[in-house]
GROMACS .gro file of C-alpha atoms in nm:
model
  152
    1MET     CA    1   8.054  -1.921  -0.677
    2THR     CA    2   7.886  -2.165  -0.803
    3ARG     CA    3   8.075  -2.503  -0.773
    4SER     CA    4   7.975  -2.850  -0.964
    5SER     CA    5   8.092  -3.044  -0.647
    6SER     CA    6   7.806  -2.831  -0.458
    7SER     CA    7   7.545  -2.960  -0.223
    8TRP     CA    8   7.214  -2.833  -0.014
    9LEU     CA    9   7.466  -2.728   0.290
   10SER     CA   10   7.653  -2.491   0.026
   11GLY     CA   11   7.389  -2.313  -0.052
   12PRO     CA   12   7.150  -2.160  -0.277
   13VAL     CA   13   7.338  -2.246  -0.621
   14GLY     CA   14   7.199  -2.133  -0.936
   15PRO     CA   15   7.181  -1.778  -1.195
   16ASP     CA   16   7.080  -1.578  -0.986
   17ASN     CA   17   7.383  -1.602  -0.714
   18ASP     CA   18   7.712  -1.567  -0.920
   19ASP     CA   19   7.821  -1.329  -0.658
   20ALA     CA   20   8.151  -1.377  -0.581
   21TYR     CA   21   8.095  -1.336  -0.134
   22ARG     CA   22   7.782  -1.213  -0.002
   23GLY     CA   23   7.753  -0.804  -0.025
   24GLN     CA   24   7.904  -0.803  -0.393
   25SER     CA   25   7.528  -0.723  -0.470
   26LEU     CA   26   7.462  -0.461  -0.239
   27GLY     CA   27   7.828  -0.292  -0.335
   28LEU     CA   28   7.916  -0.354  -0.032
   29PRO     CA   29   8.362  -0.477   0.018
   30GLU     CA   30   8.451  -0.847   0.140
   31GLN     CA   31   8.615  -0.728   0.412
   32GLY     CA   32   8.705  -0.502   0.666
   33PRO     CA   33   8.468  -0.209   0.758
   34GLY     CA   34   8.101  -0.237   0.532
   35SER     CA   35   8.173  -0.603   0.543
   36LEU     CA   36   7.843  -0.754   0.592
   37ALA     CA   37   7.847  -0.918   0.948
   38GLY     CA   38   7.802  -1.268   1.060
   39MET     CA   39   7.495  -1.415   1.229
   40GLY     CA   40   7.668  -1.513   1.569
   41ARG     CA   41   7.815  -1.111   1.634
   42ARG     CA   42   7.441  -0.995   1.481
   43LEU     CA   43   7.266  -1.246   1.768
   44LEU     CA   44   7.532  -1.158   2.101
   45ALA     CA   45   7.454  -0.781   2.026
   46LEU     CA   46   7.085  -0.897   2.030
   47ILE     CA   47   7.188  -1.043   2.324
   48VAL     CA   48   7.337  -0.751   2.516
   49ASP     CA   49   6.994  -0.568   2.351
   50TRP     CA   50   6.796  -0.750   2.552
   51LEU     CA   51   6.951  -0.774   2.875
   52ILE     CA   52   7.087  -0.333   2.864
   53GLY     CA   53   6.674  -0.372   2.796
   54TYR     CA   54   6.567  -0.620   3.049
   55GLY     CA   55   6.775  -0.409   3.288
   56LEU     CA   56   6.575  -0.126   3.259
   57ALA     CA   57   6.247  -0.248   3.283
   58ALA     CA   58   6.364  -0.400   3.609
   59LEU     CA   59   6.447  -0.027   3.662
   60ALA     CA   60   6.139   0.083   3.626
   61MET     CA   61   6.002  -0.251   3.849
   62THR     CA   62   6.186  -0.160   4.088
   63ALA     CA   63   6.050   0.180   4.120
   64GLY     CA   64   5.750   0.084   4.142
   65LEU     CA   65   5.631   0.189   3.738
   66ILE     CA   66   5.553  -0.127   3.640
   67THR     CA   67   5.436  -0.458   3.761
   68GLN     CA   68   5.578  -0.811   3.811
   69PRO     CA   69   5.298  -0.938   3.538
   70GLN     CA   70   5.411  -0.611   3.328
   71LEU     CA   71   5.755  -0.726   3.318
   72SER     CA   72   5.804  -0.892   2.989
   73LEU     CA   73   5.608  -0.636   2.780
   74ALA     CA   74   5.785  -0.386   2.949
   75VAL     CA   75   6.151  -0.491   2.831
   76LEU     CA   76   6.027  -0.590   2.491
   77VAL     CA   77   5.875  -0.206   2.523
   78ALA     CA   78   6.256  -0.078   2.607
   79TRP     CA   79   6.482  -0.275   2.358
   80LEU     CA   80   6.202  -0.209   2.106
   81VAL     CA   81   6.212   0.259   2.203
   82LEU     CA   82   6.618   0.126   2.247
   83GLY     CA   83   6.698   0.025   1.935
   84ALA     CA   84   6.521   0.221   1.731
   85VAL     CA   85   6.605   0.552   1.856
   86SER     CA   86   6.979   0.512   1.833
   87VAL     CA   87   6.940   0.297   1.504
   88ARG     CA   88   6.807   0.596   1.421
   89LEU     CA   89   7.044   0.888   1.597
   90TYR     CA   90   7.384   0.685   1.581
   91GLY     CA   91   7.309   0.398   1.296
   92PHE     CA   92   7.386   0.113   1.575
   93SER     CA   93   7.205  -0.030   1.903
   94PRO     CA   94   7.394  -0.031   2.244
   95GLY     CA   95   7.498  -0.443   2.163
   96GLN     CA   96   7.626  -0.343   1.812
   97LEU     CA   97   7.836  -0.074   1.940
   98VAL     CA   98   8.008  -0.314   2.171
   99LEU     CA   99   8.041  -0.606   1.887
  100GLY     CA  100   8.158  -0.324   1.548
  101LEU     CA  101   7.806  -0.337   1.364
  102ARG     CA  102   7.569  -0.111   1.242
  103VAL     CA  103   7.303  -0.074   1.008
  104ALA     CA  104   7.372   0.098   0.695
  105SER     CA  105   7.092   0.222   0.483
  106VAL     CA  106   7.132  -0.004   0.109
  107ASP     CA  107   6.886   0.221  -0.088
  108GLY     CA  108   7.139   0.475  -0.087
  109ARG     CA  109   7.029   0.667   0.216
  110ARG     CA  110   7.212   0.853   0.408
  111HIS     CA  111   7.122   0.724   0.714
  112VAL     CA  112   6.828   0.505   0.879
  113GLY     CA  113   6.503   0.680   0.906
  114PHE     CA  114   6.321   0.674   1.236
  115GLY     CA  115   6.026   0.433   1.036
  116ARG     CA  116   6.257   0.234   0.936
  117ALA     CA  117   6.399   0.181   1.233
  118VAL     CA  118   6.136   0.050   1.368
  119SER     CA  119   5.990  -0.059   1.114
  120ARG     CA  120   6.310  -0.330   1.178
  121GLY     CA  121   6.232  -0.350   1.558
  122LEU     CA  122   5.882  -0.463   1.575
  123LEU     CA  123   5.971  -0.729   1.256
  124ILE     CA  124   6.248  -0.906   1.512
  125ALA     CA  125   6.008  -0.913   1.762
  126LEU     CA  126   5.836  -1.130   1.540
  127VAL     CA  127   6.170  -1.393   1.575
  128PHE     CA  128   6.021  -1.556   1.292
  129PRO     CA  129   6.193  -1.236   0.923
  130ALA     CA  130   6.493  -1.260   1.165
  131LEU     CA  131   6.558  -1.693   1.093
  132PHE     CA  132   6.459  -1.632   0.714
  133THR     CA  133   6.803  -1.531   0.532
  134ASP     CA  134   6.883  -1.436   0.165
  135VAL     CA  135   7.144  -1.524   0.020
  136ASP     CA  136   7.354  -1.202   0.153
  137GLY     CA  137   7.290  -1.386   0.485
  138ARG     CA  138   7.051  -1.065   0.614
  139GLY     CA  139   6.728  -1.144   0.774
  140PHE     CA  140   6.320  -0.995   0.638
  141GLN     CA  141   6.362  -0.789   0.837
  142ASP     CA  142   6.681  -0.628   0.649
  143ARG     CA  143   6.536  -0.698   0.345
  144LEU     CA  144   6.185  -0.561   0.366
  145THR     CA  145   6.362  -0.238   0.553
  146ALA     CA  146   6.646  -0.175   0.256
  147THR     CA  147   6.855  -0.189   0.529
  148ALA     CA  148   7.191  -0.440   0.660
  149VAL     CA  149   7.391  -0.471   0.939
  150VAL     CA  150   7.787  -0.452   0.810
  151ARG     CA  151   8.128  -0.358   1.047
  152ARG     CA  152   8.192  -0.101   1.166
   0.00000   0.00000   0.00000
């Protein structure tokens, strides 16, 4: 909602932002299951997923499948594959499961497809698209793939 005493700290103000809460324009509830998740919980879920990817890459290195110089790339690949496959199959990554989140399609589709899950993961891996959010708090990767991270 716009206020006459708003400042730049209040977020975007104008004719395009007449929603009473984040996610209203997407048809999501204000609170509870299905409502948009906050940035803090999404970041914690990403950290949990990244640590799992690091653990898997470390196991591969211990088994002799990769070498030390390949470790950082292996962590990225493990994180991307784990995230894309789990989001496609279950609707959430392991970190999102722990924090009670899921990835929802906001364009009327029932599931997030594998192509959208991979595209979303690649955009998150670039870091910058995830830092730029819209008035609903969704990152650029979610806008491009027509998804949103919501509470379960």
